[in-house]
Each structure stands twice: as structure tokens, then as C-alpha cells.
CSV table of C-alpha atoms in Angstrom, one decimal:
chain,number,residue,atom,x,y,z
S,1,MET,CA,180.1,25.3,2.4
S,2,ASP,CA,180.4,22.8,-0.6
S,3,SER,CA,177.0,21.6,-0.4
S,4,ASN,CA,175.5,25.3,-0.4
S,5,TRP,CA,177.2,25.9,-3.8
S,6,ASP,CA,176.0,22.6,-5.1
S,7,SER,CA,172.5,23.2,-4.4
S,8,VAL,CA,172.7,26.6,-6.1
S,9,LEU,CA,174.9,25.4,-9.2
S,10,GLN,CA,172.4,22.6,-9.8
S,11,PHE,CA,169.8,24.7,-11.3
S,12,VAL,CA,172.5,25.8,-13.7
S,13,ALA,CA,173.5,22.2,-14.7
S,14,ASP,CA,170.0,20.5,-14.4
S,15,PRO,CA,168.3,21.0,-17.9
S,16,PHE,CA,164.7,22.2,-17.9
S,17,ASP,CA,163.9,19.6,-20.7
S,18,LEU,CA,162.3,16.8,-19.0
S,19,GLU,CA,163.3,14.3,-21.7
S,20,TYR,CA,167.2,14.9,-20.8
S,21,SER,CA,166.8,13.3,-17.5
S,22,GLN,CA,165.5,10.0,-19.3
S,23,LYS,CA,168.3,9.8,-21.7
S,24,HIS,CA,170.9,10.8,-19.1
S,25,PRO,CA,170.3,9.1,-15.8
S,26,GLU,CA,173.6,9.7,-14.3
S,27,ARG,CA,174.3,13.5,-14.3
S,28,SER,CA,178.2,14.2,-15.1
S,29,PRO,CA,180.1,16.3,-12.9
S,30,LEU,CA,179.9,20.2,-13.3
S,31,GLN,CA,182.0,21.4,-16.0
S,32,VAL,CA,182.7,25.2,-16.3
S,33,PRO,CA,184.5,26.5,-19.5
S,34,THR,CA,187.5,28.5,-18.9
S,35,PRO,CA,187.0,31.9,-20.3
S,36,PRO,CA,189.5,33.3,-22.9
S,37,HIS,CA,192.1,35.8,-21.8
S,38,SER,CA,191.1,39.4,-21.6
S,39,LEU,CA,194.1,40.4,-23.7
S,40,ASP,CA,193.0,38.1,-26.6
S,41,GLY,CA,190.4,40.7,-27.7
S,42,SER,CA,187.2,40.0,-29.6
S,43,PRO,CA,186.8,37.0,-31.9
S,44,VAL,CA,187.6,38.0,-35.7
S,45,VAL,CA,184.3,37.7,-37.9
S,46,ASP,CA,185.1,37.0,-41.4
S,47,ASP,CA,182.4,38.7,-43.3
S,48,HIS,CA,183.3,36.9,-46.6
S,49,ALA,CA,182.4,33.5,-44.9
S,50,ASP,CA,178.8,33.9,-45.7
S,51,GLY,CA,179.4,35.5,-48.9
S,52,ASN,CA,178.3,39.0,-47.9
S,53,THR,CA,180.5,42.3,-48.3
S,54,LEU,CA,179.1,45.6,-46.7
S,55,VAL,CA,179.4,48.6,-49.0
S,56,SER,CA,178.7,52.3,-48.4
S,57,VAL,CA,176.7,53.8,-51.3
S,58,SER,CA,175.5,57.3,-51.5
S,59,THR,CA,171.8,57.9,-50.8
S,60,THR,CA,171.4,60.3,-53.5
S,61,PHE,CA,173.6,58.9,-56.3
S,62,PHE,CA,173.0,55.2,-56.1
S,63,PRO,CA,172.6,52.8,-58.9
S,64,GLY,CA,168.7,52.9,-59.0
S,65,ALA,CA,168.6,56.8,-58.9
S,66,GLN,CA,166.3,58.4,-61.6
S,67,HIS,CA,168.1,61.6,-62.0
S,68,LEU,CA,168.2,61.1,-65.8
S,69,PRO,CA,166.2,58.6,-68.2
S,70,ILE,CA,169.6,56.6,-68.7
S,71,PRO,CA,171.2,54.5,-66.0
S,72,PRO,CA,174.5,55.7,-64.5
S,73,ASP,CA,177.9,54.5,-66.5
S,74,ILE,CA,180.6,55.5,-63.9
S,75,VAL,CA,181.2,55.0,-60.3
S,76,LEU,CA,183.2,57.4,-58.2
S,77,LEU,CA,184.9,56.1,-54.9
S,78,SER,CA,185.5,58.7,-52.3
S,79,SER,CA,188.7,58.5,-49.9
S,80,ASP,CA,186.3,57.0,-47.1
S,81,SER,CA,185.0,54.5,-49.4
S,82,VAL,CA,181.7,55.6,-50.4
S,83,PHE,CA,180.5,55.0,-53.9
S,84,PHE,CA,178.5,57.5,-56.0
S,85,TYR,CA,176.9,56.3,-59.3
S,86,VAL,CA,176.8,59.2,-61.8
S,87,HIS,CA,176.9,60.0,-65.4
S,88,SER,CA,179.9,60.5,-67.3
S,89,HIS,CA,178.5,62.8,-69.7
S,90,ILE,CA,177.2,65.2,-67.1
S,91,LEU,CA,180.7,65.4,-65.4
S,92,ILE,CA,182.5,66.0,-69.0
S,93,ALA,CA,179.9,68.7,-69.9
S,94,ALA,CA,180.5,70.5,-66.4
S,95,SER,CA,184.1,70.3,-66.4
S,96,GLU,CA,187.1,71.8,-68.5
S,97,ASN,CA,189.8,69.2,-67.9
S,98,GLY,CA,187.7,66.1,-67.8
S,99,PHE,CA,187.2,66.1,-64.0
S,100,ARG,CA,190.9,66.4,-63.5
S,101,GLY,CA,191.4,63.7,-66.4
S,102,ASN,CA,190.0,61.0,-64.2
S,103,LEU,CA,187.2,60.3,-66.5
S,104,PRO,CA,188.4,57.2,-68.6
S,105,SER,CA,187.8,57.5,-72.7
S,106,PRO,CA,184.8,55.0,-73.4
S,107,SER,CA,185.9,51.5,-74.7
S,108,PRO,CA,183.6,48.7,-76.2
S,109,CYS,CA,184.9,46.3,-73.5
S,110,SER,CA,183.7,48.6,-70.8
S,111,LYS,CA,180.2,49.5,-72.3
S,112,ASP,CA,178.4,47.0,-70.2
S,113,GLN,CA,180.3,47.4,-66.8
S,114,GLU,CA,180.7,50.7,-64.7
S,115,THR,CA,184.1,51.9,-64.2
S,116,VAL,CA,185.2,52.6,-60.8
S,117,VAL,CA,187.3,56.0,-60.3
S,118,HIS,CA,189.1,56.5,-57.0
S,119,LEU,CA,189.1,60.2,-55.9
S,120,PRO,CA,191.2,61.9,-52.9
S,121,ASP,CA,188.1,63.7,-51.6
S,122,ASN,CA,185.8,62.4,-48.7
S,123,SER,CA,182.3,61.6,-49.2
S,124,THR,CA,181.0,65.0,-47.7
S,125,VAL,CA,183.1,67.2,-50.0
S,126,LEU,CA,182.4,64.9,-53.2
S,127,ASN,CA,178.6,64.8,-52.4
S,128,ILE,CA,178.5,68.7,-52.5
S,129,ILE,CA,180.8,68.7,-55.5
S,130,LEU,CA,178.1,66.2,-57.3
S,131,HIS,CA,175.3,68.1,-56.2
S,132,THR,CA,176.7,71.2,-57.8
S,133,VAL,CA,177.3,69.4,-61.0
S,134,TYR,CA,173.7,68.1,-61.1
S,135,ASP,CA,172.3,71.5,-60.1
S,136,MET,CA,170.8,69.6,-57.1
S,137,SER,CA,170.7,71.3,-53.6
S,138,CYS,CA,172.2,69.4,-50.7
S,139,ALA,CA,170.8,71.5,-48.1
S,140,HIS,CA,169.0,68.3,-46.7
S,141,TYR,CA,172.5,66.8,-45.6
S,142,SER,CA,173.3,70.1,-43.7
S,143,PRO,CA,177.0,70.0,-44.5
S,144,PRO,CA,179.1,71.7,-42.3
S,145,PHE,CA,180.4,75.2,-43.4
S,146,ALA,CA,184.2,73.9,-43.5
S,147,SER,CA,182.9,71.1,-46.0
S,148,LEU,CA,181.3,73.8,-48.2
S,149,ILE,CA,184.4,75.9,-48.4
S,150,SER,CA,186.5,72.8,-49.3
S,151,ALA,CA,184.0,71.6,-52.0
S,152,VAL,CA,184.0,75.1,-53.4
S,153,ASN,CA,187.9,75.4,-53.3
S,154,ARG,CA,188.1,71.9,-55.1
S,155,LEU,CA,185.6,72.8,-57.9
S,156,PRO,CA,188.6,74.5,-60.0
S,157,ILE,CA,190.7,71.5,-59.5
S,158,TYR,CA,188.0,69.3,-61.0
S,159,GLY,CA,187.5,72.0,-64.1
S,160,ILE,CA,184.5,73.1,-62.9
S,161,PRO,CA,184.3,77.2,-62.7
S,162,PRO,CA,182.9,78.4,-59.3
S,163,LYS,CA,181.6,81.5,-61.0
S,164,ALA,CA,179.4,79.4,-63.5
S,165,ARG,CA,177.9,77.3,-60.6
S,166,ILE,CA,177.5,79.8,-57.8
S,167,VAL,CA,175.3,82.5,-58.8
S,168,PRO,CA,171.8,83.6,-57.0
S,169,SER,CA,169.7,81.2,-59.0
S,170,THR,CA,171.8,78.1,-58.1
S,171,PRO,CA,171.0,75.9,-55.0
S,172,LEU,CA,174.6,76.1,-53.9
S,173,PHE,CA,174.6,79.7,-53.7
S,174,SER,CA,171.5,79.6,-51.1
S,175,VAL,CA,173.3,77.0,-49.1
S,176,LEU,CA,176.4,79.2,-48.9
S,177,LEU,CA,174.4,82.3,-47.9
S,178,ALA,CA,172.6,80.7,-45.2
S,179,HIS,CA,175.9,80.6,-43.3
S,180,ALA,CA,176.4,84.3,-43.7
S,181,PRO,CA,174.9,85.5,-40.2
S,182,LEU,CA,177.7,83.0,-38.5
S,183,TYR,CA,180.5,83.1,-40.8
S,184,PRO,CA,180.4,86.6,-42.5
S,185,ILE,CA,184.2,87.2,-43.0
S,186,GLU,CA,184.7,83.9,-44.0
S,187,LEU,CA,182.0,83.5,-46.6
S,188,TYR,CA,183.0,87.0,-48.0
S,189,ALA,CA,186.7,85.7,-48.2
S,190,LEU,CA,185.5,82.8,-50.2
S,191,ALA,CA,183.7,84.8,-52.4
S,192,ALA,CA,186.5,87.3,-53.1
S,193,SER,CA,188.9,84.5,-53.6
S,194,HIS,CA,186.9,83.2,-56.4
S,195,ASP,CA,185.5,86.5,-57.7
S,196,LEU,CA,182.0,85.6,-56.7
S,197,TYR,CA,180.7,89.2,-56.8
S,198,ASP,CA,176.7,88.2,-56.1
S,199,LEU,CA,177.5,86.2,-53.2
S,200,ALA,CA,180.0,89.0,-51.8
S,201,VAL,CA,177.3,91.7,-52.2
S,202,SER,CA,174.9,89.4,-50.6
S,203,THR,CA,177.2,88.7,-47.6
S,204,SER,CA,178.4,92.2,-47.1
S,205,PRO,CA,175.1,93.3,-44.8
S,206,HIS,CA,176.3,90.9,-42.2
S,207,LEU,CA,179.7,92.6,-42.2
S,208,LEU,CA,178.5,96.1,-40.9
S,209,SER,CA,179.4,95.1,-37.3
S,210,PHE,CA,182.5,93.5,-37.9
S,211,PRO,CA,185.6,95.1,-36.8
S,212,LEU,CA,188.0,95.7,-39.6
S,213,ALA,CA,190.7,96.0,-37.2
S,214,SER,CA,190.6,92.2,-36.5
S,215,ILE,CA,191.4,91.2,-40.1
S,216,THR,CA,194.3,89.1,-40.1
S,217,ASP,CA,197.2,89.0,-42.7
S,218,GLU,CA,196.1,85.5,-43.7
S,219,MET,CA,192.6,86.6,-44.1
S,220,ALA,CA,193.6,90.1,-46.0
S,221,GLU,CA,195.6,87.9,-48.3
S,222,LYS,CA,192.8,85.5,-49.3
S,223,ILE,CA,190.2,88.3,-49.8
S,224,GLY,CA,192.8,90.3,-52.1
S,225,PRO,CA,193.1,94.0,-52.8
S,226,VAL,CA,190.0,94.8,-54.8
S,227,TYR,CA,187.5,93.0,-52.3
S,228,LEU,CA,189.3,94.4,-49.4
S,229,LYS,CA,189.1,97.8,-50.6
S,230,ARG,CA,185.3,97.1,-51.3
S,231,LEU,CA,184.9,96.2,-47.7
S,232,PHE,CA,186.8,99.2,-46.6
S,233,PHE,CA,184.5,101.5,-48.7
S,234,LEU,CA,181.6,99.6,-47.5
S,235,HIS,CA,182.3,100.8,-43.8
S,236,PHE,CA,183.7,104.2,-44.4
S,237,GLY,CA,180.9,105.0,-46.8
S,238,ARG,CA,178.1,104.0,-44.3
S,239,SER,CA,179.8,105.9,-41.7
S,240,ASP,CA,180.3,108.9,-43.9
S,241,ALA,CA,176.6,109.0,-45.2
S,242,LEU,CA,175.4,108.8,-41.7
S,243,LYS,CA,177.2,111.9,-40.9
S,244,ARG,CA,175.7,113.5,-44.2
S,245,VAL,CA,171.9,112.7,-43.2
S,246,LEU,CA,172.8,113.8,-39.6
S,247,LEU,CA,173.9,117.1,-40.6
S,248,PRO,CA,171.1,119.1,-41.6
S,249,PRO,CA,169.0,120.6,-38.4
S,250,PRO,CA,165.3,120.7,-38.4
S,251,HIS,CA,163.6,123.2,-40.6
S,252,PRO,CA,162.7,126.4,-39.0
S,253,HIS,CA,159.2,127.8,-39.2
S,254,ALA,CA,157.9,131.2,-39.4
S,255,PRO,CA,158.4,133.3,-36.2
S,256,THR,CA,155.7,133.9,-33.8
S,257,HIS,CA,155.1,135.9,-30.7
S,258,LEU,CA,155.9,133.0,-28.7
S,259,CYS,CA,158.6,131.3,-30.6
S,260,ASP,CA,160.9,133.7,-32.8
S,261,PHE,CA,164.1,133.0,-34.3
S,262,ALA,CA,166.2,133.1,-31.5
S,263,GLU,CA,164.1,130.7,-29.5
S,264,GLN,CA,164.4,128.1,-32.7
S,265,LYS,CA,168.1,128.4,-32.4
S,266,LYS,CA,167.7,126.3,-28.9
S,267,LEU,CA,166.4,123.3,-31.1
S,268,THR,CA,169.1,123.9,-33.7
S,269,ARG,CA,171.7,123.6,-31.0
S,270,ALA,CA,169.9,120.6,-29.3
S,271,TRP,CA,170.0,118.9,-32.6
S,272,ALA,CA,173.8,119.4,-33.3
S,273,LEU,CA,174.9,118.0,-29.9
S,274,ALA,CA,172.5,115.0,-30.4
S,275,SER,CA,173.9,114.5,-33.7
S,276,ALA,CA,177.5,115.0,-32.9
S,277,TYR,CA,177.1,112.2,-30.2
S,278,LEU,CA,175.7,109.8,-32.9
S,279,ALA,CA,178.4,110.7,-35.2
S,280,TRP,CA,181.2,110.4,-33.1
S,281,ASP,CA,181.1,106.9,-32.6
S,282,ALA,CA,179.3,106.2,-35.9
S,283,ARG,CA,179.2,102.5,-36.7
S,284,PRO,CA,178.0,101.2,-40.2
S,285,ASP,CA,175.5,98.8,-38.3
S,286,LEU,CA,173.8,101.8,-36.3
S,287,SER,CA,170.0,101.0,-36.2
S,288,THR,CA,167.3,103.6,-36.7
S,289,SER,CA,165.9,102.9,-33.0
S,290,THR,CA,169.1,104.0,-31.8
S,291,MET,CA,168.8,107.3,-33.6
S,292,GLU,CA,165.3,107.6,-32.4
S,293,SER,CA,166.2,107.0,-29.0
S,294,ALA,CA,168.9,109.9,-29.0
S,295,LEU,CA,166.8,112.3,-30.8
S,296,TRP,CA,163.1,111.9,-29.6
S,297,PRO,CA,164.1,113.3,-26.0
S,298,LEU,CA,164.8,116.7,-27.6
S,299,ALA,CA,160.9,117.2,-27.9
S,300,GLU,CA,160.5,117.0,-24.1
S,301,HIS,CA,162.3,120.5,-23.7
S,302,LEU,CA,160.1,122.1,-26.7
S,303,THR,CA,157.0,124.3,-25.6
S,304,CYS,CA,156.3,125.3,-29.1
S,305,GLU,CA,154.2,123.0,-31.2
S,306,GLN,CA,155.5,123.8,-34.5
S,307,CYS,CA,159.1,123.4,-33.2
S,308,GLN,CA,157.8,119.9,-32.2
S,309,GLN,CA,156.3,118.8,-35.4
S,310,SER,CA,159.4,120.1,-37.3
S,311,LEU,CA,161.5,117.8,-34.9
S,312,ARG,CA,159.4,114.9,-35.6
S,313,ASP,CA,159.3,115.5,-39.3
S,314,ARG,CA,163.0,115.8,-39.3
S,315,ILE,CA,163.4,112.6,-37.3
S,316,LYS,CA,161.1,110.6,-39.6
S,317,ASN,CA,163.1,112.0,-42.9
S,318,LEU,CA,166.2,110.9,-40.9
S,319,VAL,CA,165.1,107.3,-40.4
S,320,VAL,CA,163.9,107.0,-44.0
S,321,GLN,CA,167.2,108.6,-45.4
S,322,TRP,CA,169.2,106.1,-43.5
S,323,SER,CA,167.1,102.9,-44.2
S,324,VAL,CA,167.5,103.5,-47.8
S,325,VAL,CA,171.4,103.7,-47.6
S,326,LYS,CA,172.9,100.8,-49.3
S,327,VAL,CA,174.4,98.1,-47.1
S,328,GLY,CA,175.2,95.7,-50.2
S,329,GLY,CA,174.9,96.9,-53.6
S,330,PRO,CA,177.8,97.5,-55.8
S,331,LEU,CA,179.7,97.8,-52.4
S,332,VAL,CA,181.1,101.2,-53.8
S,333,PHE,CA,180.1,104.7,-52.1
S,334,PHE,CA,181.0,108.2,-52.5
S,335,ILE,CA,184.0,108.7,-50.2
S,336,PHE,CA,186.2,111.8,-49.5
S,337,PRO,CA,190.0,111.7,-49.8
S,338,TRP,CA,190.7,111.2,-46.3
S,339,VAL,CA,189.2,107.6,-46.8
S,340,PHE,CA,191.8,106.8,-49.5
S,341,ILE,CA,194.7,108.2,-47.2
S,342,ALA,CA,193.3,105.9,-44.4
S,343,LEU,CA,193.3,102.9,-46.6
S,344,LEU,CA,196.7,103.7,-47.8
S,345,MET,CA,197.9,103.8,-44.4
S,346,TYR,CA,196.3,100.5,-43.5
S,347,SER,CA,197.8,98.9,-46.5
S,348,PHE,CA,201.3,100.3,-45.5
S,349,GLN,CA,201.1,99.2,-42.2
S,350,ARG,CA,200.5,95.6,-43.3
S,351,THR,CA,203.5,95.8,-45.4
S,352,ILE,CA,205.8,96.5,-42.8
């Protein structure tokens, strides 16, 4: 058995270099090194032994970035150790409190060397803030929506007014609005908490199908009374507008020997039943296709060509009227007094 192992291990021990056999005529006995204990772990590699230190630098705000003709004069270090090379005068111009008082006053001794400022925010949030200050889009980084919310909430802490930096013409506005289909109520609450009216208006069309009863106390408190009222008025106003445009029946035509006024009343009653069906469960996000699918079948029971044409004209007019009803706009609609009573009752139940 030992001879079999020796025949196998000789291929491991014998070198492939022919000169080795000439220099060492007598081969030493086989030696196998003892492996380290499994609990000892991997050996520690000292990166400083070779004089190389690994650092993380922003891919946008790095030392050679050509954002301005002059080089950066200050370095911001995030909580996860990422360096951002920026210009102090840009931060000072955008901030009302000296970037939370973190910007040191210029001194002759630090003129030729950059000052490193440690910040408590992680690199993702700080990257969004700096892109906002430089009026640059961070969309190519695809930041998570939670990081965008954190960055917007951190802007006032660094003395940067969100109302001045999040307007329809700014990149951050577009990045935030891109998340409206997936996070409508969260984005609306963010806009409401910072009084970002344009962002709230642009987000409101995505809230038409949102159930108001699912708003939590925490969310209602964050939205605030003003924007919460506007959200209620948006829903109630759309529902009320739907009932108003549905109410008028098709116009009657002049009586004929085949279709007199008594015969035309059948179309009026059928329209009333169909419109009541739509108005009973009136939703702010009711589509025009749903309207047409409920009203077009009425024509199947009409024998008068003029009644059919009157019905077609009425449906087309209804679709146009419903299409022009505002889904955003000023978020204010003409609402009957019962809406105010319902809103007051809802607010009263929240306070109990």
C-alpha cells in the first residue's frame, strides 16, 4: 500500500526542471507542510507595507472634474468614507448657514491645501445634495427613493431651501417626479412637508385612485392640514364634477310620426339609469372608456335614427367634458357644503 502512494507522490516531489536532478542527485524524503488551523482565519495583509492606500472618491466630484474653471478647494468626507472635491464658494452661495457651519473660514496657511470636512451623511445622500447645489442631475446614479427623501429632508439642515432648489426647471424636480407613479402619496407628503406646490400639483394625478381612508395618522400629520384639505378637495371635486357632467340627458329632437315626446322619454329614463350607475360609485379616476362602455349599449334599444344621433353626440360631449376636468391644477374645486361637513367629520374622528 505504501509503495502505491510513493508512486503517486513522486510526480509531486520530482521537479520538471532537468537541471534539478543534476544539482540534487539524492532526493530528500517527502515533506508536506502542515496547514494552518482553520480557526486562525486568513492572513492579514498590510496595505501600507507597499505604500498604497485605497480611498473612495466620487465619480462626479473628483479632483480633476471640470465643473468650474478653478479647481476644488474643499473636500467633503461622507460617513462611509467617500471623498467629494467641491468648491467652497458654491456651497456658501447655496447655503444660508454656511453649510451647517461646516465650512471653515479661509486662512493663508490653508490656501495651498484642501480642507477635509467630515459630514454625517452617507455618500448616496451627500451625492444628491451636491448635485442639487451644482444644479446637476443625479438621475444616472438611479438613487433609491428613500435616499431622495432623505436628501430633500437634509437640505434645510445645510441651509439650502428646498423651495428654491425643487422647481419644475430643476433636475431634482424631474428625478423626484419620476417616482410619482410608484410612490404617489409618499412624494405628495414630501412636497407638502416642504410646501413644494408645483411638485404636489404634478403628483396629484397619480393620487386619483388612492383610497383616502388608508391615510395613517403619521402620514396625515406629515402632509399637514393645508395639503390634506387640497387632497380631499381633489377627490371630492372630481366626484362632484362627474355627477354634474352626467346629469343632463341627450337633447330631444322635434317629434315625428315615428318618435314623439313620449317615445323619447324612454331614452331619457335609460340615460338616467345608466348615469346613476356611474355616479353611484363615482371615483376620481374613472376613465372615459368605462363611461363609453356603460352608455353606448343604450343605442341598441333605439329604433329612431335621430335619437341614436342625439345619444352619440351626448356621449362625445360627456367624454370631452370629463377629459377637461382638472386632475391637478390648483387642487381646488367648487364643492358643495356637504364636502366641508365630511372633511370636518374626518378631522374630528382623527382627533378622538
